[in-house]
């Protein structure tokens, strides 16, 4: 994370350029996704919009590649980026519309093992459940395990993952008292099949039949911080 800039024959680069770093945070107000983002497979134009709601990323829920197990390993519509540092904090703030149907969505750490914190909507009961999910050995076929923390009424949620040296990750959410409350177990980030672990977002349709346009989330921002 810290290194002296080199000197070259063309001159002193340290004097010629100010310190900079690859982008990480995104306010979704530039009309395009930042270059830091990567889809889990070749992207589809119908997966998202930056124009439906100004200043927000609208992420349309897509069906999982394996609806029975809800394993996200082969789901192409995961919006991810490589881990930017040995240790960091990532926060996401998003809205889920009241009319949304059976969808799951949240902030995830993705690799051959993966975990996420977020919401499950049940259209039949009208409930929105906050919880933590994990799936181990996803490439070889695991069934996602979702543990409910509580039912919530709010349509807006702020989530956080705090990553320590070595890849240990703690997920948390902003509670009604304005404090981040940890949820789930300490998760050990694990590389993917050809790449390292990634952090990012997803929106999955868990219902049957066609996916309606109302099944989406609106992401206000994704922000990365260096731990204090």
mmCIF file with all atom_site columns, C-alpha atoms in Angstrom:
data_model
loop_
_atom_site.group_PDB
_atom_site.id
_atom_site.type_symbol
_atom_site.label_atom_id
_atom_site.label_alt_id
_atom_site.label_comp_id
_atom_site.label_asym_id
_atom_site.label_entity_id
_atom_site.label_seq_id
_atom_site.pdbx_PDB_ins_code
_atom_site.Cartn_x
_atom_site.Cartn_y
_atom_site.Cartn_z
_atom_site.occupancy
_atom_site.B_iso_or_equiv
_atom_site.pdbx_formal_charge
_atom_site.auth_seq_id
_atom_site.auth_comp_id
_atom_site.auth_asym_id
_atom_site.auth_atom_id
_atom_site.pdbx_PDB_model_num
ATOM 1   C CA . UNK A 1 1   ? 0.000   0.000   0.000   1.00 0.00 ? 1   UNK A CA 1
ATOM 2   C CA . UNK A 1 2   ? 3.018   2.321   0.349   1.00 0.00 ? 2   UNK A CA 1
ATOM 3   C CA . UNK A 1 3   ? 6.042   2.452   -1.947  1.00 0.00 ? 3   UNK A CA 1
ATOM 4   C CA . UNK A 1 4   ? 8.457   5.084   -3.178  1.00 0.00 ? 4   UNK A CA 1
ATOM 5   C CA . UNK A 1 5   ? 7.877   6.139   -6.777  1.00 0.00 ? 5   UNK A CA 1
ATOM 6   C CA . UNK A 1 6   ? 10.751  5.133   -9.076  1.00 0.00 ? 6   UNK A CA 1
ATOM 7   C CA . UNK A 1 7   ? 13.060  7.457   -10.973 1.00 0.00 ? 7   UNK A CA 1
ATOM 8   C CA . UNK A 1 8   ? 13.565  6.864   -14.686 1.00 0.00 ? 8   UNK A CA 1
ATOM 9   C CA . UNK A 1 9   ? 15.731  8.221   -17.498 1.00 0.00 ? 9   UNK A CA 1
ATOM 10  C CA . UNK A 1 10  ? 12.873  10.457  -18.621 1.00 0.00 ? 10  UNK A CA 1
ATOM 11  C CA . UNK A 1 11  ? 12.939  12.288  -15.317 1.00 0.00 ? 11  UNK A CA 1
ATOM 12  C CA . UNK A 1 12  ? 11.717  12.076  -11.775 1.00 0.00 ? 12  UNK A CA 1
ATOM 13  C CA . UNK A 1 13  ? 8.248   10.537  -11.889 1.00 0.00 ? 13  UNK A CA 1
ATOM 14  C CA . UNK A 1 14  ? 7.699   11.305  -8.217  1.00 0.00 ? 14  UNK A CA 1
ATOM 15  C CA . UNK A 1 15  ? 7.998   15.013  -8.994  1.00 0.00 ? 15  UNK A CA 1
ATOM 16  C CA . UNK A 1 16  ? 6.001   14.853  -12.227 1.00 0.00 ? 16  UNK A CA 1
ATOM 17  C CA . UNK A 1 17  ? 2.856   13.128  -10.945 1.00 0.00 ? 17  UNK A CA 1
ATOM 18  C CA . UNK A 1 18  ? 0.807   13.435  -7.784  1.00 0.00 ? 18  UNK A CA 1
ATOM 19  C CA . UNK A 1 19  ? -0.065  10.300  -5.745  1.00 0.00 ? 19  UNK A CA 1
ATOM 20  C CA . UNK A 1 20  ? -3.017  8.342   -7.127  1.00 0.00 ? 20  UNK A CA 1
ATOM 21  C CA . UNK A 1 21  ? -4.593  4.908   -6.922  1.00 0.00 ? 21  UNK A CA 1
ATOM 22  C CA . UNK A 1 22  ? -6.974  2.779   -8.979  1.00 0.00 ? 22  UNK A CA 1
ATOM 23  C CA . UNK A 1 23  ? -10.656 3.632   -8.354  1.00 0.00 ? 23  UNK A CA 1
ATOM 24  C CA . UNK A 1 24  ? -12.626 1.696   -5.748  1.00 0.00 ? 24  UNK A CA 1
ATOM 25  C CA . UNK A 1 25  ? -15.610 3.721   -4.485  1.00 0.00 ? 25  UNK A CA 1
ATOM 26  C CA . UNK A 1 26  ? -18.443 4.598   -6.853  1.00 0.00 ? 26  UNK A CA 1
ATOM 27  C CA . UNK A 1 27  ? -21.255 7.153   -6.429  1.00 0.00 ? 27  UNK A CA 1
ATOM 28  C CA . UNK A 1 28  ? -22.872 6.029   -9.725  1.00 0.00 ? 28  UNK A CA 1
ATOM 29  C CA . UNK A 1 29  ? -23.247 9.600   -10.952 1.00 0.00 ? 29  UNK A CA 1
ATOM 30  C CA . UNK A 1 30  ? -20.921 9.462   -14.001 1.00 0.00 ? 30  UNK A CA 1
ATOM 31  C CA . UNK A 1 31  ? -23.301 7.794   -16.450 1.00 0.00 ? 31  UNK A CA 1
ATOM 32  C CA . UNK A 1 32  ? -21.181 4.626   -16.628 1.00 0.00 ? 32  UNK A CA 1
ATOM 33  C CA . UNK A 1 33  ? -19.790 2.032   -14.278 1.00 0.00 ? 33  UNK A CA 1
ATOM 34  C CA . UNK A 1 34  ? -16.297 2.687   -12.975 1.00 0.00 ? 34  UNK A CA 1
ATOM 35  C CA . UNK A 1 35  ? -13.464 0.665   -14.484 1.00 0.00 ? 35  UNK A CA 1
ATOM 36  C CA . UNK A 1 36  ? -12.982 -1.185  -11.200 1.00 0.00 ? 36  UNK A CA 1
ATOM 37  C CA . UNK A 1 37  ? -16.172 -3.208  -11.696 1.00 0.00 ? 37  UNK A CA 1
ATOM 38  C CA . UNK A 1 38  ? -16.217 -6.667  -13.284 1.00 0.00 ? 38  UNK A CA 1
ATOM 39  C CA . UNK A 1 39  ? -19.197 -8.893  -14.036 1.00 0.00 ? 39  UNK A CA 1
ATOM 40  C CA . UNK A 1 40  ? -18.884 -12.567 -13.191 1.00 0.00 ? 40  UNK A CA 1
ATOM 41  C CA . UNK A 1 41  ? -19.292 -13.402 -16.910 1.00 0.00 ? 41  UNK A CA 1
ATOM 42  C CA . UNK A 1 42  ? -19.929 -11.583 -20.182 1.00 0.00 ? 42  UNK A CA 1
ATOM 43  C CA . UNK A 1 43  ? -22.330 -8.751  -19.232 1.00 0.00 ? 43  UNK A CA 1
ATOM 44  C CA . UNK A 1 44  ? -25.913 -8.277  -20.290 1.00 0.00 ? 44  UNK A CA 1
ATOM 45  C CA . UNK A 1 45  ? -27.318 -4.808  -20.946 1.00 0.00 ? 45  UNK A CA 1
ATOM 46  C CA . UNK A 1 46  ? -30.581 -5.729  -19.214 1.00 0.00 ? 46  UNK A CA 1
ATOM 47  C CA . UNK A 1 47  ? -28.876 -6.391  -15.887 1.00 0.00 ? 47  UNK A CA 1
ATOM 48  C CA . UNK A 1 48  ? -28.530 -2.770  -14.792 1.00 0.00 ? 48  UNK A CA 1
ATOM 49  C CA . UNK A 1 49  ? -29.272 0.876   -15.524 1.00 0.00 ? 49  UNK A CA 1
ATOM 50  C CA . UNK A 1 50  ? -27.615 4.142   -14.577 1.00 0.00 ? 50  UNK A CA 1
ATOM 51  C CA . UNK A 1 51  ? -30.363 6.258   -16.122 1.00 0.00 ? 51  UNK A CA 1
ATOM 52  C CA . UNK A 1 52  ? -33.589 5.010   -14.542 1.00 0.00 ? 52  UNK A CA 1
ATOM 53  C CA . UNK A 1 53  ? -32.854 6.906   -11.327 1.00 0.00 ? 53  UNK A CA 1
ATOM 54  C CA . UNK A 1 54  ? -30.327 9.714   -11.394 1.00 0.00 ? 54  UNK A CA 1
ATOM 55  C CA . UNK A 1 55  ? -27.307 9.130   -9.162  1.00 0.00 ? 55  UNK A CA 1
ATOM 56  C CA . UNK A 1 56  ? -28.173 5.476   -8.529  1.00 0.00 ? 56  UNK A CA 1
ATOM 57  C CA . UNK A 1 57  ? -27.227 2.129   -9.982  1.00 0.00 ? 57  UNK A CA 1
ATOM 58  C CA . UNK A 1 58  ? -30.389 0.142   -10.654 1.00 0.00 ? 58  UNK A CA 1
ATOM 59  C CA . UNK A 1 59  ? -29.529 -3.552  -10.451 1.00 0.00 ? 59  UNK A CA 1
ATOM 60  C CA . UNK A 1 60  ? -32.236 -5.792  -11.911 1.00 0.00 ? 60  UNK A CA 1
ATOM 61  C CA . UNK A 1 61  ? -32.656 -9.158  -10.204 1.00 0.00 ? 61  UNK A CA 1
ATOM 62  C CA . UNK A 1 62  ? -31.632 -12.146 -12.315 1.00 0.00 ? 62  UNK A CA 1
ATOM 63  C CA . UNK A 1 63  ? -32.360 -15.805 -11.760 1.00 0.00 ? 63  UNK A CA 1
ATOM 64  C CA . UNK A 1 64  ? -29.582 -17.922 -10.277 1.00 0.00 ? 64  UNK A CA 1
ATOM 65  C CA . UNK A 1 65  ? -27.941 -20.450 -12.557 1.00 0.00 ? 65  UNK A CA 1
ATOM 66  C CA . UNK A 1 66  ? -28.989 -23.136 -10.042 1.00 0.00 ? 66  UNK A CA 1
ATOM 67  C CA . UNK A 1 67  ? -32.371 -22.056 -8.546  1.00 0.00 ? 67  UNK A CA 1
ATOM 68  C CA . UNK A 1 68  ? -32.730 -25.181 -6.386  1.00 0.00 ? 68  UNK A CA 1
ATOM 69  C CA . UNK A 1 69  ? -29.523 -24.656 -4.405  1.00 0.00 ? 69  UNK A CA 1
ATOM 70  C CA . UNK A 1 70  ? -29.382 -20.856 -4.972  1.00 0.00 ? 70  UNK A CA 1
ATOM 71  C CA . UNK A 1 71  ? -25.644 -21.323 -5.479  1.00 0.00 ? 71  UNK A CA 1
ATOM 72  C CA . UNK A 1 72  ? -24.305 -18.129 -7.103  1.00 0.00 ? 72  UNK A CA 1
ATOM 73  C CA . UNK A 1 73  ? -21.048 -19.636 -8.430  1.00 0.00 ? 73  UNK A CA 1
ATOM 74  C CA . UNK A 1 74  ? -22.126 -19.725 -12.095 1.00 0.00 ? 74  UNK A CA 1
ATOM 75  C CA . UNK A 1 75  ? -24.459 -16.719 -11.948 1.00 0.00 ? 75  UNK A CA 1
ATOM 76  C CA . UNK A 1 76  ? -23.081 -14.193 -14.465 1.00 0.00 ? 76  UNK A CA 1
ATOM 77  C CA . UNK A 1 77  ? -24.825 -11.061 -13.114 1.00 0.00 ? 77  UNK A CA 1
ATOM 78  C CA . UNK A 1 78  ? -22.627 -10.547 -10.024 1.00 0.00 ? 78  UNK A CA 1
ATOM 79  C CA . UNK A 1 79  ? -21.087 -7.061  -10.000 1.00 0.00 ? 79  UNK A CA 1
ATOM 80  C CA . UNK A 1 80  ? -17.669 -7.413  -8.371  1.00 0.00 ? 80  UNK A CA 1
ATOM 81  C CA . UNK A 1 81  ? -14.248 -5.867  -8.008  1.00 0.00 ? 81  UNK A CA 1
ATOM 82  C CA . UNK A 1 82  ? -10.897 -7.216  -6.873  1.00 0.00 ? 82  UNK A CA 1
ATOM 83  C CA . UNK A 1 83  ? -9.885  -6.623  -3.271  1.00 0.00 ? 83  UNK A CA 1
ATOM 84  C CA . UNK A 1 84  ? -8.143  -3.233  -3.331  1.00 0.00 ? 84  UNK A CA 1
ATOM 85  C CA . UNK A 1 85  ? -5.808  -3.647  -0.336  1.00 0.00 ? 85  UNK A CA 1
ATOM 86  C CA . UNK A 1 86  ? -4.696  -6.157  2.314   1.00 0.00 ? 86  UNK A CA 1
ATOM 87  C CA . UNK A 1 87  ? -7.192  -4.580  4.712   1.00 0.00 ? 87  UNK A CA 1
ATOM 88  C CA . UNK A 1 88  ? -10.128 -2.271  4.034   1.00 0.00 ? 88  UNK A CA 1
ATOM 89  C CA . UNK A 1 89  ? -13.766 -1.458  4.785   1.00 0.00 ? 89  UNK A CA 1
ATOM 90  C CA . UNK A 1 90  ? -16.445 -1.516  2.060   1.00 0.00 ? 90  UNK A CA 1
ATOM 91  C CA . UNK A 1 91  ? -19.902 -0.007  2.570   1.00 0.00 ? 91  UNK A CA 1
ATOM 92  C CA . UNK A 1 92  ? -22.973 -0.059  0.359   1.00 0.00 ? 92  UNK A CA 1
ATOM 93  C CA . UNK A 1 93  ? -26.227 1.865   0.723   1.00 0.00 ? 93  UNK A CA 1
ATOM 94  C CA . UNK A 1 94  ? -29.229 0.763   -1.313  1.00 0.00 ? 94  UNK A CA 1
ATOM 95  C CA . UNK A 1 95  ? -33.020 0.941   -1.558  1.00 0.00 ? 95  UNK A CA 1
ATOM 96  C CA . UNK A 1 96  ? -35.359 -1.946  -2.274  1.00 0.00 ? 96  UNK A CA 1
ATOM 97  C CA . UNK A 1 97  ? -38.782 -0.967  -3.696  1.00 0.00 ? 97  UNK A CA 1
ATOM 98  C CA . UNK A 1 98  ? -41.875 -1.895  -1.738  1.00 0.00 ? 98  UNK A CA 1
ATOM 99  C CA . UNK A 1 99  ? -43.310 -3.625  -4.792  1.00 0.00 ? 99  UNK A CA 1
ATOM 100 C CA . UNK A 1 100 ? -40.315 -5.918  -5.243  1.00 0.00 ? 100 UNK A CA 1
ATOM 101 C CA . UNK A 1 101 ? -41.177 -9.610  -5.268  1.00 0.00 ? 101 UNK A CA 1
ATOM 102 C CA . UNK A 1 102 ? -39.165 -12.656 -4.306  1.00 0.00 ? 102 UNK A CA 1
ATOM 103 C CA . UNK A 1 103 ? -35.599 -11.379 -4.473  1.00 0.00 ? 103 UNK A CA 1
ATOM 104 C CA . UNK A 1 104 ? -32.380 -11.730 -2.511  1.00 0.00 ? 104 UNK A CA 1
ATOM 105 C CA . UNK A 1 105 ? -29.761 -8.999  -2.555  1.00 0.00 ? 105 UNK A CA 1
ATOM 106 C CA . UNK A 1 106 ? -26.767 -7.782  -0.631  1.00 0.00 ? 106 UNK A CA 1
ATOM 107 C CA . UNK A 1 107 ? -23.054 -7.160  -0.203  1.00 0.00 ? 107 UNK A CA 1
ATOM 108 C CA . UNK A 1 108 ? -20.886 -10.193 -0.851  1.00 0.00 ? 108 UNK A CA 1
ATOM 109 C CA . UNK A 1 109 ? -17.379 -11.619 -0.636  1.00 0.00 ? 109 UNK A CA 1
ATOM 110 C CA . UNK A 1 110 ? -17.082 -13.997 -3.558  1.00 0.00 ? 110 UNK A CA 1
ATOM 111 C CA . UNK A 1 111 ? -14.775 -16.915 -4.316  1.00 0.00 ? 111 UNK A CA 1
ATOM 112 C CA . UNK A 1 112 ? -14.924 -20.708 -4.188  1.00 0.00 ? 112 UNK A CA 1
ATOM 113 C CA . UNK A 1 113 ? -16.350 -20.049 -0.749  1.00 0.00 ? 113 UNK A CA 1
ATOM 114 C CA . UNK A 1 114 ? -18.624 -17.033 -0.578  1.00 0.00 ? 114 UNK A CA 1
ATOM 115 C CA . UNK A 1 115 ? -20.745 -15.140 1.921   1.00 0.00 ? 115 UNK A CA 1
ATOM 116 C CA . UNK A 1 116 ? -23.111 -12.191 1.847   1.00 0.00 ? 116 UNK A CA 1
ATOM 117 C CA . UNK A 1 117 ? -25.178 -9.998  4.115   1.00 0.00 ? 117 UNK A CA 1
ATOM 118 C CA . UNK A 1 118 ? -28.452 -8.568  2.912   1.00 0.00 ? 118 UNK A CA 1
ATOM 119 C CA . UNK A 1 119 ? -32.156 -9.066  2.364   1.00 0.00 ? 119 UNK A CA 1
ATOM 120 C CA . UNK A 1 120 ? -34.619 -11.720 1.272   1.00 0.00 ? 120 UNK A CA 1
ATOM 121 C CA . UNK A 1 121 ? -38.094 -10.640 0.191   1.00 0.00 ? 121 UNK A CA 1
ATOM 122 C CA . UNK A 1 122 ? -41.067 -13.001 0.385   1.00 0.00 ? 122 UNK A CA 1
ATOM 123 C CA . UNK A 1 123 ? -43.918 -11.734 -1.757  1.00 0.00 ? 123 UNK A CA 1
ATOM 124 C CA . UNK A 1 124 ? -46.412 -14.219 -0.337  1.00 0.00 ? 124 UNK A CA 1
ATOM 125 C CA . UNK A 1 125 ? -45.988 -13.005 3.251   1.00 0.00 ? 125 UNK A CA 1
ATOM 126 C CA . UNK A 1 126 ? -44.869 -9.454  2.462   1.00 0.00 ? 126 UNK A CA 1
ATOM 127 C CA . UNK A 1 127 ? -41.875 -9.896  4.773   1.00 0.00 ? 127 UNK A CA 1
ATOM 128 C CA . UNK A 1 128 ? -38.388 -8.484  4.227   1.00 0.00 ? 128 UNK A CA 1
ATOM 129 C CA . UNK A 1 129 ? -35.795 -10.507 6.143   1.00 0.00 ? 129 UNK A CA 1
ATOM 130 C CA . UNK A 1 130 ? -32.305 -9.310  7.011   1.00 0.00 ? 130 UNK A CA 1
ATOM 131 C CA . UNK A 1 131 ? -29.742 -12.065 7.299   1.00 0.00 ? 131 UNK A CA 1
ATOM 132 C CA . UNK A 1 132 ? -26.378 -13.630 6.528   1.00 0.00 ? 132 UNK A CA 1
ATOM 133 C CA . UNK A 1 133 ? -25.730 -16.330 3.941   1.00 0.00 ? 133 UNK A CA 1
ATOM 134 C CA . UNK A 1 134 ? -22.754 -18.547 3.151   1.00 0.00 ? 134 UNK A CA 1
ATOM 135 C CA . UNK A 1 135 ? -21.867 -21.238 0.647   1.00 0.00 ? 135 UNK A CA 1
ATOM 136 C CA . UNK A 1 136 ? -18.695 -23.351 0.895   1.00 0.00 ? 136 UNK A CA 1
ATOM 137 C CA . UNK A 1 137 ? -17.023 -25.164 -1.998  1.00 0.00 ? 137 UNK A CA 1
ATOM 138 C CA . UNK A 1 138 ? -19.403 -23.379 -4.334  1.00 0.00 ? 138 UNK A CA 1
ATOM 139 C CA . UNK A 1 139 ? -17.649 -24.587 -7.488  1.00 0.00 ? 139 UNK A CA 1
ATOM 140 C CA . UNK A 1 140 ? -18.280 -28.229 -6.645  1.00 0.00 ? 140 UNK A CA 1
ATOM 141 C CA . UNK A 1 141 ? -21.888 -27.603 -5.629  1.00 0.00 ? 141 UNK A CA 1
ATOM 142 C CA . UNK A 1 142 ? -23.099 -26.293 -2.274  1.00 0.00 ? 142 UNK A CA 1
ATOM 143 C CA . UNK A 1 143 ? -26.522 -25.214 -1.070  1.00 0.00 ? 143 UNK A CA 1
ATOM 144 C CA . UNK A 1 144 ? -26.678 -21.642 0.174   1.00 0.00 ? 144 UNK A CA 1
ATOM 145 C CA . UNK A 1 145 ? -27.444 -21.316 3.889   1.00 0.00 ? 145 UNK A CA 1
ATOM 146 C CA . UNK A 1 146 ? -29.344 -18.159 4.915   1.00 0.00 ? 146 UNK A CA 1
ATOM 147 C CA . UNK A 1 147 ? -29.626 -17.268 8.611   1.00 0.00 ? 147 UNK A CA 1
ATOM 148 C CA . UNK A 1 148 ? -32.253 -14.698 9.512   1.00 0.00 ? 148 UNK A CA 1
ATOM 149 C CA . UNK A 1 149 ? -31.261 -11.868 11.840  1.00 0.00 ? 149 UNK A CA 1
ATOM 150 C CA . UNK A 1 150 ? -34.605 -10.078 11.930  1.00 0.00 ? 150 UNK A CA 1
ATOM 151 C CA . UNK A 1 151 ? -37.542 -8.796  9.914   1.00 0.00 ? 151 UNK A CA 1
ATOM 152 C CA . UNK A 1 152 ? -37.213 -5.162  8.847   1.00 0.00 ? 152 UNK A CA 1
ATOM 153 C CA . UNK A 1 153 ? -39.659 -2.491  7.702   1.00 0.00 ? 153 UNK A CA 1
ATOM 154 C CA . UNK A 1 154 ? -37.232 0.007   6.189   1.00 0.00 ? 154 UNK A CA 1
ATOM 155 C CA . UNK A 1 155 ? -36.671 0.080   2.432   1.00 0.00 ? 155 UNK A CA 1
ATOM 156 C CA . UNK A 1 156 ? -33.151 1.543   2.845   1.00 0.00 ? 156 UNK A CA 1
ATOM 157 C CA . UNK A 1 157 ? -30.206 -0.412  4.183   1.00 0.00 ? 157 UNK A CA 1
ATOM 158 C CA . UNK A 1 158 ? -26.514 0.269   4.789   1.00 0.00 ? 158 UNK A CA 1
ATOM 159 C CA . UNK A 1 159 ? -24.192 -2.747  4.873   1.00 0.00 ? 159 UNK A CA 1
ATOM 160 C CA . UNK A 1 160 ? -20.494 -3.121  5.590   1.00 0.00 ? 160 UNK A CA 1
ATOM 161 C CA . UNK A 1 161 ? -17.740 -5.700  5.271   1.00 0.00 ? 161 UNK A CA 1
ATOM 162 C CA . UNK A 1 162 ? -14.488 -5.190  7.199   1.00 0.00 ? 162 UNK A CA 1
ATOM 163 C CA . UNK A 1 163 ? -11.528 -7.137  5.823   1.00 0.00 ? 163 UNK A CA 1
ATOM 164 C CA . UNK A 1 164 ? -8.335  -7.750  7.821   1.00 0.00 ? 164 UNK A CA 1
ATOM 165 C CA . UNK A 1 165 ? -4.870  -8.847  6.719   1.00 0.00 ? 165 UNK A CA 1
ATOM 166 C CA . UNK A 1 166 ? -5.105  -12.454 5.595   1.00 0.00 ? 166 UNK A CA 1
ATOM 167 C CA . UNK A 1 167 ? -8.653  -12.116 4.270   1.00 0.00 ? 167 UNK A CA 1
ATOM 168 C CA . UNK A 1 168 ? -10.744 -12.486 7.423   1.00 0.00 ? 168 UNK A CA 1
ATOM 169 C CA . UNK A 1 169 ? -14.047 -10.671 6.798   1.00 0.00 ? 169 UNK A CA 1
ATOM 170 C CA . UNK A 1 170 ? -16.737 -9.471  9.214   1.00 0.00 ? 170 UNK A CA 1
ATOM 171 C CA . UNK A 1 171 ? -20.131 -8.416  7.836   1.00 0.00 ? 171 UNK A CA 1
ATOM 172 C CA . UNK A 1 172 ? -22.316 -5.862  9.611   1.00 0.00 ? 172 UNK A CA 1
ATOM 173 C CA . UNK A 1 173 ? -25.344 -3.622  9.118   1.00 0.00 ? 173 UNK A CA 1
ATOM 174 C CA . UNK A 1 174 ? -26.298 -0.177  10.385  1.00 0.00 ? 174 UNK A CA 1
ATOM 175 C CA . UNK A 1 175 ? -28.897 -0.684  13.117  1.00 0.00 ? 175 UNK A CA 1
ATOM 176 C CA . UNK A 1 176 ? -31.643 1.654   14.317  1.00 0.00 ? 176 UNK A CA 1
ATOM 177 C CA . UNK A 1 177 ? -29.254 3.198   16.864  1.00 0.00 ? 177 UNK A CA 1
ATOM 178 C CA . UNK A 1 178 ? -26.798 4.306   14.185  1.00 0.00 ? 178 UNK A CA 1
ATOM 179 C CA . UNK A 1 179 ? -24.188 1.665   15.033  1.00 0.00 ? 179 UNK A CA 1
ATOM 180 C CA . UNK A 1 180 ? -22.869 -1.153  12.862  1.00 0.00 ? 180 UNK A CA 1
ATOM 181 C CA . UNK A 1 181 ? -23.849 -4.537  14.254  1.00 0.00 ? 181 UNK A CA 1
ATOM 182 C CA . UNK A 1 182 ? -21.879 -7.627  13.216  1.00 0.00 ? 182 UNK A CA 1
ATOM 183 C CA . UNK A 1 183 ? -23.764 -10.579 11.789  1.00 0.00 ? 183 UNK A CA 1
ATOM 184 C CA . UNK A 1 184 ? -22.795 -14.144 10.984  1.00 0.00 ? 184 UNK A CA 1
ATOM 185 C CA . UNK A 1 185 ? -19.433 -15.785 11.509  1.00 0.00 ? 185 UNK A CA 1
ATOM 186 C CA . UNK A 1 186 ? -15.924 -14.597 10.759  1.00 0.00 ? 186 UNK A CA 1
ATOM 187 C CA . UNK A 1 187 ? -15.649 -15.429 7.068   1.00 0.00 ? 187 UNK A CA 1
ATOM 188 C CA . UNK A 1 188 ? -12.324 -16.358 5.484   1.00 0.00 ? 188 UNK A CA 1
ATOM 189 C CA . UNK A 1 189 ? -12.112 -15.000 1.951   1.00 0.00 ? 189 UNK A CA 1
ATOM 190 C CA . UNK A 1 190 ? -11.079 -17.636 -0.576  1.00 0.00 ? 190 UNK A CA 1
ATOM 191 C CA . UNK A 1 191 ? -9.867  -17.169 -4.159  1.00 0.00 ? 191 UNK A CA 1
ATOM 192 C CA . UNK A 1 192 ? -12.043 -18.017 -7.123  1.00 0.00 ? 192 UNK A CA 1
ATOM 193 C CA . UNK A 1 193 ? -11.128 -20.604 -9.744  1.00 0.00 ? 193 UNK A CA 1
ATOM 194 C CA . UNK A 1 194 ? -8.709  -18.406 -11.745 1.00 0.00 ? 194 UNK A CA 1
ATOM 195 C CA . UNK A 1 195 ? -8.718  -15.158 -9.796  1.00 0.00 ? 195 UNK A CA 1
ATOM 196 C CA . UNK A 1 196 ? -8.555  -13.918 -6.240  1.00 0.00 ? 196 UNK A CA 1
ATOM 197 C CA . UNK A 1 197 ? -11.542 -13.216 -4.028  1.00 0.00 ? 197 UNK A CA 1
ATOM 198 C CA . UNK A 1 198 ? -13.770 -10.297 -5.000  1.00 0.00 ? 198 UNK A CA 1
ATOM 199 C CA . UNK A 1 199 ? -16.202 -8.021  -3.195  1.00 0.00 ? 199 UNK A CA 1
ATOM 200 C CA . UNK A 1 200 ? -19.402 -6.669  -4.687  1.00 0.00 ? 200 UNK A CA 1
ATOM 201 C CA . UNK A 1 201 ? -23.156 -6.750  -5.190  1.00 0.00 ? 201 UNK A CA 1
ATOM 202 C CA . UNK A 1 202 ? -25.854 -9.013  -6.515  1.00 0.00 ? 202 UNK A CA 1
ATOM 203 C CA . UNK A 1 203 ? -29.618 -9.114  -6.950  1.00 0.00 ? 203 UNK A CA 1
ATOM 204 C CA . UNK A 1 204 ? -31.190 -12.555 -7.439  1.00 0.00 ? 204 UNK A CA 1
ATOM 205 C CA . UNK A 1 205 ? -34.762 -13.425 -8.370  1.00 0.00 ? 205 UNK A CA 1
ATOM 206 C CA . UNK A 1 206 ? -35.937 -16.343 -6.234  1.00 0.00 ? 206 UNK A CA 1
ATOM 207 C CA . UNK A 1 207 ? -39.475 -16.635 -7.570  1.00 0.00 ? 207 UNK A CA 1
ATOM 208 C CA . UNK A 1 208 ? -41.027 -18.580 -10.434 1.00 0.00 ? 208 UNK A CA 1
ATOM 209 C CA . UNK A 1 209 ? -42.005 -17.276 -13.838 1.00 0.00 ? 209 UNK A CA 1
ATOM 210 C CA . UNK A 1 210 ? -40.709 -14.142 -15.602 1.00 0.00 ? 210 UNK A CA 1
ATOM 211 C CA . UNK A 1 211 ? -38.716 -11.547 -13.707 1.00 0.00 ? 211 UNK A CA 1
ATOM 212 C CA . UNK A 1 212 ? -40.661 -8.288  -13.569 1.00 0.00 ? 212 UNK A CA 1
ATOM 213 C CA . UNK A 1 213 ? -39.066 -4.832  -13.828 1.00 0.00 ? 213 UNK A CA 1
ATOM 214 C CA . UNK A 1 214 ? -40.085 -4.120  -10.224 1.00 0.00 ? 214 UNK A CA 1
ATOM 215 C CA . UNK A 1 215 ? -37.632 -6.740  -8.996  1.00 0.00 ? 215 UNK A CA 1
ATOM 216 C CA . UNK A 1 216 ? -34.579 -4.550  -8.556  1.00 0.00 ? 216 UNK A CA 1
ATOM 217 C CA . UNK A 1 217 ? -32.533 -2.568  -6.061  1.00 0.00 ? 217 UNK A CA 1
ATOM 218 C CA . UNK A 1 218 ? -31.265 1.015   -6.342  1.00 0.00 ? 218 UNK A CA 1
ATOM 219 C CA . UNK A 1 219 ? -27.683 1.373   -5.119  1.00 0.00 ? 219 UNK A CA 1
ATOM 220 C CA . UNK A 1 220 ? -26.859 4.866   -3.858  1.00 0.00 ? 220 UNK A CA 1
ATOM 221 C CA . UNK A 1 221 ? -23.128 4.319   -3.359  1.00 0.00 ? 221 UNK A CA 1
ATOM 222 C CA . UNK A 1 222 ? -20.333 1.849   -2.719  1.00 0.00 ? 222 UNK A CA 1
ATOM 223 C CA . UNK A 1 223 ? -17.519 3.328   -0.639  1.00 0.00 ? 223 UNK A CA 1
ATOM 224 C CA . UNK A 1 224 ? -14.164 1.917   0.393   1.00 0.00 ? 224 UNK A CA 1
ATOM 225 C CA . UNK A 1 225 ? -12.221 3.114   3.437   1.00 0.00 ? 225 UNK A CA 1
ATOM 226 C CA . UNK A 1 226 ? -8.885  2.377   5.032   1.00 0.00 ? 226 UNK A CA 1
ATOM 227 C CA . UNK A 1 227 ? -9.393  1.104   8.601   1.00 0.00 ? 227 UNK A CA 1
ATOM 228 C CA . UNK A 1 228 ? -8.419  3.625   11.279  1.00 0.00 ? 228 UNK A CA 1
#
